[in-house]
CSV table of C-alpha atoms in Angstrom, one decimal:
chain,number,residue,atom,x,y,z
A,740,MET,CA,10.5,-3.0,-13.2
A,741,LEU,CA,7.0,-2.0,-14.4
A,742,ALA,CA,7.4,-0.2,-17.7
A,743,ASP,CA,3.8,0.6,-18.3
A,744,ASP,CA,2.0,2.8,-15.8
A,745,ARG,CA,-1.3,0.8,-16.4
A,746,THR,CA,0.3,-2.1,-14.6
A,747,PHE,CA,1.3,-0.2,-11.4
A,748,THR,CA,-0.2,-1.4,-8.2
A,749,LEU,CA,-2.4,0.9,-6.1
A,750,GLN,CA,0.5,1.6,-3.6
A,751,ILE,CA,2.8,2.7,-6.4
A,752,ARG,CA,0.1,4.9,-7.9
A,753,LEU,CA,-0.5,6.5,-4.5
A,754,LYS,CA,3.2,7.2,-4.1
A,755,ASN,CA,3.4,8.8,-7.5
A,756,LEU,CA,0.4,11.0,-6.7
A,757,LEU,CA,1.6,12.1,-3.3
A,758,GLU,CA,5.1,12.8,-4.6
A,759,SER,CA,3.6,15.2,-7.3
A,760,THR,CA,1.7,17.2,-4.6
A,761,GLY,CA,2.8,19.2,-1.6
A,762,ALA,CA,1.4,16.7,0.8
A,763,ILE,CA,4.7,15.0,1.5
A,764,ASN,CA,7.2,16.9,-0.5
A,765,VAL,CA,6.9,20.5,0.8
A,766,SER,CA,9.7,21.8,-1.4
A,767,LEU,CA,7.4,21.4,-4.4
A,768,GLY,CA,5.4,24.4,-3.2
A,769,GLN,CA,1.9,25.0,-4.4
A,770,SER,CA,0.2,22.2,-6.4
A,771,THR,CA,-2.9,22.1,-8.4
A,772,LEU,CA,-4.1,19.0,-6.4
A,773,PRO,CA,-5.5,20.0,-3.0
A,774,ILE,CA,-4.0,17.0,-1.1
A,775,HIS,CA,-2.7,17.6,2.4
A,776,ALA,CA,-1.2,15.4,5.0
A,777,PRO,CA,-4.4,14.1,6.6
A,778,GLU,CA,-5.7,13.0,3.2
A,779,ALA,CA,-2.4,11.4,2.4
A,780,ALA,CA,-2.5,9.4,5.6
A,781,LEU,CA,-6.1,8.3,5.0
A,782,ALA,CA,-5.2,7.2,1.4
A,783,GLY,CA,-2.3,5.2,2.8
A,784,LEU,CA,-4.5,3.4,5.3
A,785,ILE,CA,-7.1,2.6,2.6
A,786,THR,CA,-4.4,1.1,0.4
A,787,VAL,CA,-2.9,-1.0,3.2
A,788,GLY,CA,-6.3,-2.1,4.6
A,789,PRO,CA,-7.1,-4.9,2.2
A,790,ILE,CA,-3.6,-6.4,2.5
A,791,LEU,CA,-3.8,-6.3,6.3
A,792,LEU,CA,-7.3,-7.9,6.3
A,793,VAL,CA,-6.1,-10.8,4.1
A,794,PHE,CA,-3.1,-11.3,6.3
A,795,LEU,CA,-5.1,-11.3,9.5
A,796,PHE,CA,-7.6,-13.9,8.2
A,797,ALA,CA,-4.8,-16.1,6.6
A,798,GLN,CA,-2.5,-15.8,9.6
A,799,ARG,CA,-3.7,-19.1,11.2
A,800,PHE,CA,-3.1,-21.0,7.9
A,801,LEU,CA,0.4,-19.4,7.4
A,802,THR,CA,1.5,-20.4,10.9
A,803,SER,CA,0.1,-23.9,10.8
A,804,GLY,CA,1.8,-24.5,7.5
A,805,GLN,CA,5.1,-23.3,8.8
A,806,LEU,CA,4.8,-25.4,11.9
A,807,ALA,CA,3.8,-28.5,9.9
A,808,GLY,CA,7.0,-28.3,7.9
A,809,ALA,CA,9.1,-28.2,11.1
A,810,GLU,CA,7.8,-31.5,12.5
A,811,LYS,CA,9.9,-34.6,12.2
A,812,GLY,CA,8.1,-37.5,10.6
């Protein structure tokens, strides 16, 4: 849905980078980028980290909002 690569999110950019290397797709063979499986896993953790932190801090507000809508008035 995103036509311009400047509007890609960090996760989509990471997926494109890892698909172009041999880190995940071994059938590509040798790549000019020296990215291997441990680096790919670390990059995935770094991109998911901020989203996870926001969810963990906002979780109490999310659950209280869901429970407030379930009460009969």
